[in-house]
XYZ file of N, CA and C in Angstrom:
510
model
N -17.201 -12.862 -19.776
C -16.344 -11.700 -19.807
C -15.595 -11.580 -18.482
N -14.327 -11.218 -18.590
C -13.543 -11.017 -17.374
C -13.710 -9.583 -16.885
N -13.864 -9.452 -15.605
C -13.977 -8.136 -14.969
C -12.794 -7.953 -14.030
N -12.237 -6.756 -14.054
C -11.133 -6.428 -13.163
C -11.668 -5.504 -12.086
N -11.616 -5.973 -10.844
C -12.109 -5.188 -9.717
C -10.933 -4.649 -8.915
N -10.932 -3.363 -8.683
C -9.977 -2.732 -7.779
C -10.708 -2.578 -6.447
N -10.260 -3.306 -5.445
C -10.952 -3.337 -4.155
C -10.020 -2.777 -3.085
N -10.428 -1.678 -2.475
C -9.663 -1.106 -1.371
C -10.206 -1.691 -0.074
N -9.286 -2.206 0.749
C -9.685 -2.852 1.998
C -8.821 -2.346 3.141
N -9.319 -2.531 4.353
C -8.515 -2.238 5.534
C -7.326 -3.200 5.554
N -6.170 -2.710 5.910
C -4.971 -3.544 5.973
C -4.916 -4.237 7.335
N -5.775 -5.226 7.501
C -5.874 -5.955 8.758
C -5.652 -7.442 8.516
N -5.210 -8.160 9.557
C -5.059 -9.611 9.402
C -6.396 -10.276 9.098
N -6.368 -11.228 8.200
C -7.553 -12.020 7.910
C -8.446 -11.478 6.807
N -8.172 -10.275 6.319
C -9.036 -9.691 5.287
C -8.988 -10.529 4.017
N -7.794 -10.921 3.614
C -7.665 -11.727 2.405
C -8.443 -13.040 2.549
N -8.359 -13.657 3.709
C -9.076 -14.913 3.933
C -10.585 -14.700 3.866
N -11.059 -13.581 4.393
C -12.506 -13.303 4.343
C -12.973 -13.077 2.905
N -12.185 -12.356 2.141
C -12.568 -12.109 0.743
C -12.531 -13.422 -0.049
N -11.455 -14.169 0.101
C -11.349 -15.441 -0.624
C -12.449 -16.406 -0.183
N -12.752 -16.411 1.108
C -13.815 -17.271 1.624
C -15.169 -16.897 1.057
N -15.399 -15.617 0.899
C -16.661 -15.159 0.310
C -16.819 -15.723 -1.102
N -15.774 -15.634 -1.893
C -15.842 -16.169 -3.250
C -16.082 -17.677 -3.212
N -15.404 -18.349 -2.319
C -15.536 -19.801 -2.220
C -16.947 -20.207 -1.810
N -17.460 -19.565 -0.767
C -18.801 -19.911 -0.274
C -19.879 -19.671 -1.317
N -19.730 -18.618 -2.106
C -20.741 -18.261 -3.099
C -20.528 -18.946 -4.443
N -19.450 -19.685 -4.573
C -19.198 -20.412 -5.810
C -18.684 -19.565 -6.952
N -18.099 -18.405 -6.644
C -17.507 -17.570 -7.681
C -16.039 -17.936 -7.816
N -15.581 -18.003 -9.042
C -14.179 -18.336 -9.281
C -13.343 -17.060 -9.406
N -12.237 -17.028 -8.688
C -11.292 -15.928 -8.826
C -10.301 -16.326 -9.902
N -10.270 -15.566 -10.987
C -9.333 -15.849 -12.069
C -7.911 -15.456 -11.667
N -7.786 -14.317 -11.007
C -6.496 -13.929 -10.435
C -6.746 -12.954 -9.298
N -5.805 -12.922 -8.384
C -5.920 -12.062 -7.206
C -4.526 -11.580 -6.831
N -4.377 -10.282 -6.743
C -3.115 -9.698 -6.286
C -3.461 -8.672 -5.218
N -2.697 -8.649 -4.166
C -2.981 -7.724 -3.078
C -1.684 -7.152 -2.549
N -1.742 -5.890 -2.191
C -0.592 -5.229 -1.607
C -1.011 -3.930 -0.963
N -0.144 -3.425 -0.120
C -0.405 -2.182 0.585
C -0.374 -1.006 -0.391
N -1.166 0.002 -0.136
C -1.167 1.215 -0.954
C -0.196 2.222 -0.359
N -0.238 3.456 -0.848
C 0.608 4.500 -0.275
C 0.199 4.809 1.151
N -1.023 4.460 1.525
C -1.507 4.577 2.905
C -1.345 3.200 3.560
N -0.474 3.069 4.564
C -0.235 1.744 5.157
C -1.463 1.124 5.824
N -2.499 1.913 6.045
C -3.728 1.391 6.649
C -4.633 0.712 5.617
N -4.314 0.892 4.350
C -5.200 0.421 3.280
C -4.429 -0.461 2.302
N -5.033 -1.570 1.931
C -4.490 -2.444 0.900
C -5.402 -2.398 -0.313
N -4.823 -2.704 -1.453
C -5.606 -2.756 -2.685
C -5.529 -4.165 -3.239
N -6.696 -4.718 -3.500
C -6.779 -6.019 -4.147
C -7.182 -5.798 -5.590
N -6.507 -6.466 -6.474
C -6.933 -6.495 -7.869
C -7.453 -7.908 -8.097
N -8.758 -7.999 -8.281
C -9.409 -9.296 -8.424
C -9.962 -9.400 -9.842
N -9.600 -10.466 -10.518
C -10.159 -10.727 -11.849
C -11.164 -11.856 -11.687
N -12.389 -11.577 -12.068
C -13.460 -12.552 -11.948
C -14.167 -12.647 -13.293
N -14.516 -13.865 -13.665
C -15.188 -14.061 -14.947
C -16.673 -14.292 -14.702
N -17.482 -13.637 -15.514
C -18.922 -13.812 -15.398
C -19.662 -12.695 -16.103
N -20.970 -12.860 -16.143
C -21.797 -11.840 -16.785
C -22.127 -10.726 -15.783
N -22.980 -9.818 -16.198
C -23.328 -8.675 -15.348
C -23.981 -9.119 -14.042
N -24.759 -10.199 -14.100
C -25.420 -10.691 -12.890
C -24.396 -11.196 -11.870
N -23.414 -11.943 -12.345
C -22.356 -12.449 -11.459
C -21.581 -11.284 -10.858
N -21.238 -10.318 -11.697
C -20.503 -9.151 -11.204
C -21.293 -8.408 -10.137
N -22.589 -8.254 -10.355
C -23.438 -7.573 -9.365
C -23.461 -8.348 -8.046
N -23.586 -9.669 -8.132
C -23.603 -10.479 -6.906
C -22.269 -10.390 -6.163
N -21.179 -10.484 -6.909
C -19.857 -10.395 -6.281
C -19.706 -9.048 -5.583
N -20.083 -7.987 -6.275
C -19.949 -6.641 -5.707
C -20.805 -6.485 -4.452
N -22.035 -6.942 -4.523
C -22.916 -6.831 -3.347
C -22.363 -7.615 -2.159
N -21.848 -8.806 -2.421
C -21.302 -9.620 -1.335
C -20.046 -8.977 -0.743
N -19.211 -8.424 -1.609
C -17.999 -7.767 -1.105
C -18.350 -6.557 -0.235
N -19.376 -5.816 -0.643
C -19.776 -4.640 0.143
C -20.238 -5.028 1.554
N -20.676 -6.263 1.729
C -21.128 -6.711 3.051
C -19.966 -6.911 4.033
N -18.761 -7.094 3.499
C -17.610 -7.298 4.381
C -17.204 -5.967 5.006
N -17.009 -5.983 6.306
C -16.693 -4.764 7.048
C -15.376 -4.141 6.588
N -14.414 -4.967 6.232
C -13.093 -4.471 5.873
C -13.013 -3.874 4.468
N -14.030 -4.083 3.667
C -14.016 -3.559 2.298
C -14.436 -2.094 2.318
N -13.574 -1.242 1.762
C -13.825 0.198 1.753
C -14.463 0.640 0.449
N -13.926 0.160 -0.663
C -14.413 0.610 -1.972
C -14.167 -0.462 -3.010
N -15.109 -0.587 -3.940
C -14.978 -1.533 -5.042
C -15.185 -0.767 -6.342
N -14.255 -0.922 -7.265
C -14.394 -0.287 -8.573
C -14.154 -1.330 -9.659
N -15.092 -1.432 -10.574
C -14.890 -2.268 -11.752
C -14.241 -1.372 -12.795
N -12.969 -1.614 -13.070
C -12.243 -0.732 -13.988
C -12.227 -1.282 -15.408
N -12.933 -2.368 -15.628
C -12.897 -3.035 -16.925
C -13.347 -2.123 -18.061
N -14.356 -1.318 -17.818
C -14.913 -0.479 -18.884
C -14.018 0.707 -19.224
N -13.156 1.097 -18.308
C -12.266 2.236 -18.550
C -10.960 1.757 -19.169
N -10.176 2.709 -19.642
C -8.854 2.352 -20.141
C -7.918 2.156 -18.956
N -7.179 1.083 -19.004
C -6.285 0.781 -17.895
C -4.995 0.165 -18.420
N -4.007 0.136 -17.545
C -2.748 -0.548 -17.810
C -2.697 -1.730 -16.855
N -2.379 -2.901 -17.371
C -2.294 -4.070 -16.504
C -0.968 -4.785 -16.726
N -0.513 -5.432 -15.696
C 0.741 -6.176 -15.743
C 0.643 -7.419 -14.864
N 1.423 -8.395 -15.239
C 1.638 -9.584 -14.426
C 3.141 -9.818 -14.385
N 3.570 -10.566 -13.422
C 4.967 -10.979 -13.311
C 5.005 -12.498 -13.334
N 5.945 -13.033 -14.082
C 6.146 -14.476 -14.098
C 7.623 -14.754 -13.870
N 7.889 -15.799 -13.113
C 9.247 -16.334 -12.970
C 9.190 -17.778 -13.455
N 10.082 -18.102 -14.373
C 10.093 -19.437 -14.967
C 11.491 -20.031 -14.831
N 11.534 -21.228 -14.266
C 12.790 -21.980 -14.214
C 12.752 -22.994 -15.343
N 13.740 -22.909 -16.226
C 13.793 -23.827 -17.361
C 15.071 -24.642 -17.316
N 14.985 -25.810 -17.919
C 16.193 -26.611 -18.106
C 17.063 -25.875 -19.115
N 18.332 -25.719 -18.813
C 19.204 -24.948 -19.696
C 20.593 -25.569 -19.719
N 20.756 -26.504 -20.621
C 22.095 -27.060 -20.825
C 22.962 -25.953 -21.421
N 24.255 -25.996 -21.217
C 25.116 -24.915 -21.734
C 24.918 -24.627 -23.224
N 24.637 -25.632 -24.017
C 24.445 -25.411 -25.452
C 23.166 -24.635 -25.765
N 22.188 -24.649 -24.877
C 20.896 -23.994 -25.108
C 20.832 -22.584 -24.529
N 21.764 -22.225 -23.747
C 21.669 -20.950 -23.023
C 21.614 -19.744 -23.948
N 22.347 -19.794 -25.035
C 22.318 -18.683 -25.989
C 20.929 -18.471 -26.566
N 20.253 -19.558 -26.933
C 18.895 -19.464 -27.473
C 17.944 -18.899 -26.430
N 18.063 -19.383 -25.223
C 17.171 -18.912 -24.147
C 17.419 -17.428 -23.868
N 18.668 -17.026 -23.905
C 18.970 -15.606 -23.684
C 18.404 -14.735 -24.812
N 18.388 -15.242 -26.035
C 17.780 -14.495 -27.141
C 16.278 -14.344 -26.935
N 15.646 -15.400 -26.462
C 14.205 -15.319 -26.166
C 13.971 -14.284 -25.072
N 14.824 -14.299 -24.071
C 14.689 -13.317 -22.987
C 14.816 -11.898 -23.526
N 15.727 -11.683 -24.447
C 15.885 -10.347 -25.055
C 14.632 -9.927 -25.809
N 14.063 -10.834 -26.562
C 12.855 -10.514 -27.340
C 11.729 -10.055 -26.424
N 11.583 -10.736 -25.294
C 10.490 -10.417 -24.372
C 10.901 -9.411 -23.288
N 12.110 -8.895 -23.398
C 12.648 -7.977 -22.389
C 12.556 -8.593 -20.991
N 12.873 -9.867 -20.935
C 12.900 -10.585 -19.665
C 14.305 -10.510 -19.094
N 14.419 -10.860 -17.844
C 15.723 -10.840 -17.182
C 16.057 -12.229 -16.671
N 17.335 -12.545 -16.706
C 17.810 -13.786 -16.109
C 18.157 -13.454 -14.668
N 17.496 -14.097 -13.733
C 17.700 -13.767 -12.323
C 18.475 -14.838 -11.576
N 18.662 -16.001 -12.216
C 19.489 -17.043 -11.604
C 19.998 -17.961 -12.701
N 21.221 -18.400 -12.518
C 21.847 -19.297 -13.485
C 22.477 -20.440 -12.719
N 21.949 -21.641 -12.921
C 22.500 -22.819 -12.273
C 23.288 -23.639 -13.273
N 23.761 -24.788 -12.833
C 24.521 -25.644 -13.737
C 23.676 -26.140 -14.905
N 22.402 -26.445 -14.616
C 21.542 -26.979 -15.670
C 20.203 -26.259 -15.757
N 20.054 -25.159 -15.048
C 18.785 -24.423 -15.078
C 19.038 -22.926 -15.128
N 18.007 -22.217 -15.566
C 17.998 -20.755 -15.537
C 16.640 -20.330 -14.989
N 16.623 -19.229 -14.239
C 15.364 -18.624 -13.822
C 15.272 -17.276 -14.523
N 14.149 -17.077 -15.201
C 13.904 -15.831 -15.919
C 12.675 -15.166 -15.333
N 12.688 -13.844 -15.325
C 11.498 -13.103 -14.901
C 11.072 -12.190 -16.038
N 9.769 -12.020 -16.151
C 9.223 -11.184 -17.217
C 7.955 -10.505 -16.694
N 7.758 -9.273 -17.053
C 6.520 -8.577 -16.721
C 5.846 -8.153 -18.013
N 4.530 -8.052 -17.948
C 3.777 -7.610 -19.111
C 2.320 -7.961 -18.970
N 1.601 -7.714 -20.041
C 0.178 -8.079 -19.995
C 0.042 -9.593 -20.182
N -1.167 -10.069 -20.042
C -1.412 -11.505 -20.062
C -0.927 -12.153 -21.361
N -1.152 -11.490 -22.494
C -0.736 -12.036 -23.777
C 0.773 -12.200 -23.873
N 1.497 -11.207 -23.418
C 2.959 -11.281 -23.454
C 3.465 -12.405 -22.562
N 2.891 -12.504 -21.371
C 3.326 -13.547 -20.433
C 3.031 -14.925 -21.005
N 1.862 -15.088 -21.627
C 1.520 -16.379 -22.236
C 2.500 -16.719 -23.357
N 2.810 -15.741 -24.192
C 3.735 -15.976 -25.298
C 5.139 -16.318 -24.784
N 5.558 -15.637 -23.742
C 6.872 -15.920 -23.139
C 6.916 -17.354 -22.615
N 5.871 -17.728 -21.926
C 5.786 -19.091 -21.384
C 5.845 -20.132 -22.511
N 5.087 -19.902 -23.568
C 5.076 -20.858 -24.683
C 6.430 -20.922 -25.382
N 7.138 -19.813 -25.450
C 8.456 -19.796 -26.078
C 9.480 -20.623 -25.301
N 9.306 -20.673 -23.992
C 10.251 -21.418 -23.162
C 9.854 -22.881 -22.961
N 8.620 -23.192 -23.272
C 8.113 -24.551 -23.030
C 8.980 -25.634 -23.705
N 9.453 -25.448 -24.938
C 10.268 -26.512 -25.559
C 11.554 -26.849 -24.798
N 12.039 -25.939 -23.973
C 13.277 -26.205 -23.232
C 13.032 -27.012 -21.962
N 11.781 -27.099 -21.562
C 11.444 -27.853 -20.365
C 11.275 -26.950 -19.160
N 10.049 -26.573 -18.891
C 9.760 -25.726 -17.731
C 9.789 -26.601 -16.487
N 10.683 -26.253 -15.570
C 10.817 -27.005 -14.314
C 9.881 -26.449 -13.251
N 9.659 -25.140 -13.283
C 8.783 -24.503 -12.284
C 8.344 -23.159 -12.853
N 7.127 -22.783 -12.522
C 6.586 -21.519 -13.016
C 5.782 -20.867 -11.894
N 6.046 -19.599 -11.642
C 5.292 -18.839 -10.644
C 4.791 -17.580 -11.330
N 3.509 -17.336 -11.209
C 2.896 -16.204 -11.895
C 2.059 -15.416 -10.894
N 2.256 -14.104 -10.886
C 1.440 -13.286 -9.990
C 0.067 -13.094 -10.610
N -0.808 -12.570 -9.843
C -2.076 -12.151 -10.399
C -1.901 -10.836 -11.121
N -2.932 -10.459 -11.823
C -2.909 -9.209 -12.573
C -3.007 -8.026 -11.616
N -2.229 -6.992 -11.894
C -2.411 -5.706 -11.238
C -2.782 -4.720 -12.336
N -3.646 -3.800 -12.008
C -4.135 -2.877 -13.033
C -4.353 -1.502 -12.434
N -4.183 -0.498 -13.276
C -4.357 0.886 -12.858
C -4.991 1.648 -14.010
N -5.907 2.550 -13.665
C -6.570 3.351 -14.685
C -5.573 4.256 -15.385
N -5.785 4.466 -16.672
C -4.913 5.347 -17.452
C -5.277 6.801 -17.213
N -4.331 7.665 -17.520
C -4.586 9.102 -17.546
C -4.847 9.708 -16.181
N -5.746 10.653 -16.161
C -5.995 11.440 -14.963
C -6.906 10.741 -13.959
N -7.533 9.640 -14.337
C -8.430 8.937 -13.412
C -7.622 8.121 -12.408
N -8.123 8.029 -11.215
C -7.509 7.165 -10.217
C -8.557 6.729 -9.205
N -8.247 5.661 -8.510
C -9.157 5.098 -7.518
C -8.649 5.457 -6.136
N -9.524 6.062 -5.344
C -9.171 6.425 -3.975
C -10.253 5.924 -3.038
N -10.083 6.217 -1.790
C -11.081 5.804 -0.807
C -12.410 6.496 -1.084
N -12.344 7.775 -1.384
C -13.574 8.550 -1.533
C -14.309 8.259 -2.823
N -13.607 8.368 -3.936
C -14.254 8.211 -5.232
C -13.228 7.846 -6.273
N -13.747 7.440 -7.404
C -12.902 7.334 -8.576
C -12.931 8.732 -9.167
N -11.801 9.420 -9.138
C -11.809 10.836 -9.477
C -11.018 11.135 -10.733
N -11.278 12.262 -11.255
C -10.475 12.817 -12.329
C -9.941 14.135 -11.849
N -8.650 14.328 -12.082
C -8.069 15.620 -11.766
C -8.215 16.540 -12.954
N -8.214 17.804 -12.692
C -8.300 18.772 -13.791
C -6.965 18.912 -14.480
């Protein structure tokens, strides 16, 4: 089972390397990792997707808590959440194929962000299933390069993750 961890950390140099090193040393695989600053510039939020059973999740959580820079860890998998990924795909696009590729982009609500003589770069956001389907739709045209972010996720509704607690507002 995949678990999505929302990890709040100090926004200091080397924190990402320490977290990634911890996973590497302990033999845990990171399925995806996205990190960015929060509304507080002193704090960054990592969204880490890790696959494993409850025992693996417990070990990962305990090891992360040992890092000084880690402020809070929340497994949001059990709650309702919204998740997104971003993908940029460069495909071969001869002039005769561009219309078809643009139709695919419309279906997936993707955007064309660059148009070359023989290539196009498209960007698309969505959940993992949508991104996978978009990628497969473009594969017949010849994918020249693909860049995919890690998953970012946020709890639905009134729940949110903060430094103090995972809270619900009234």
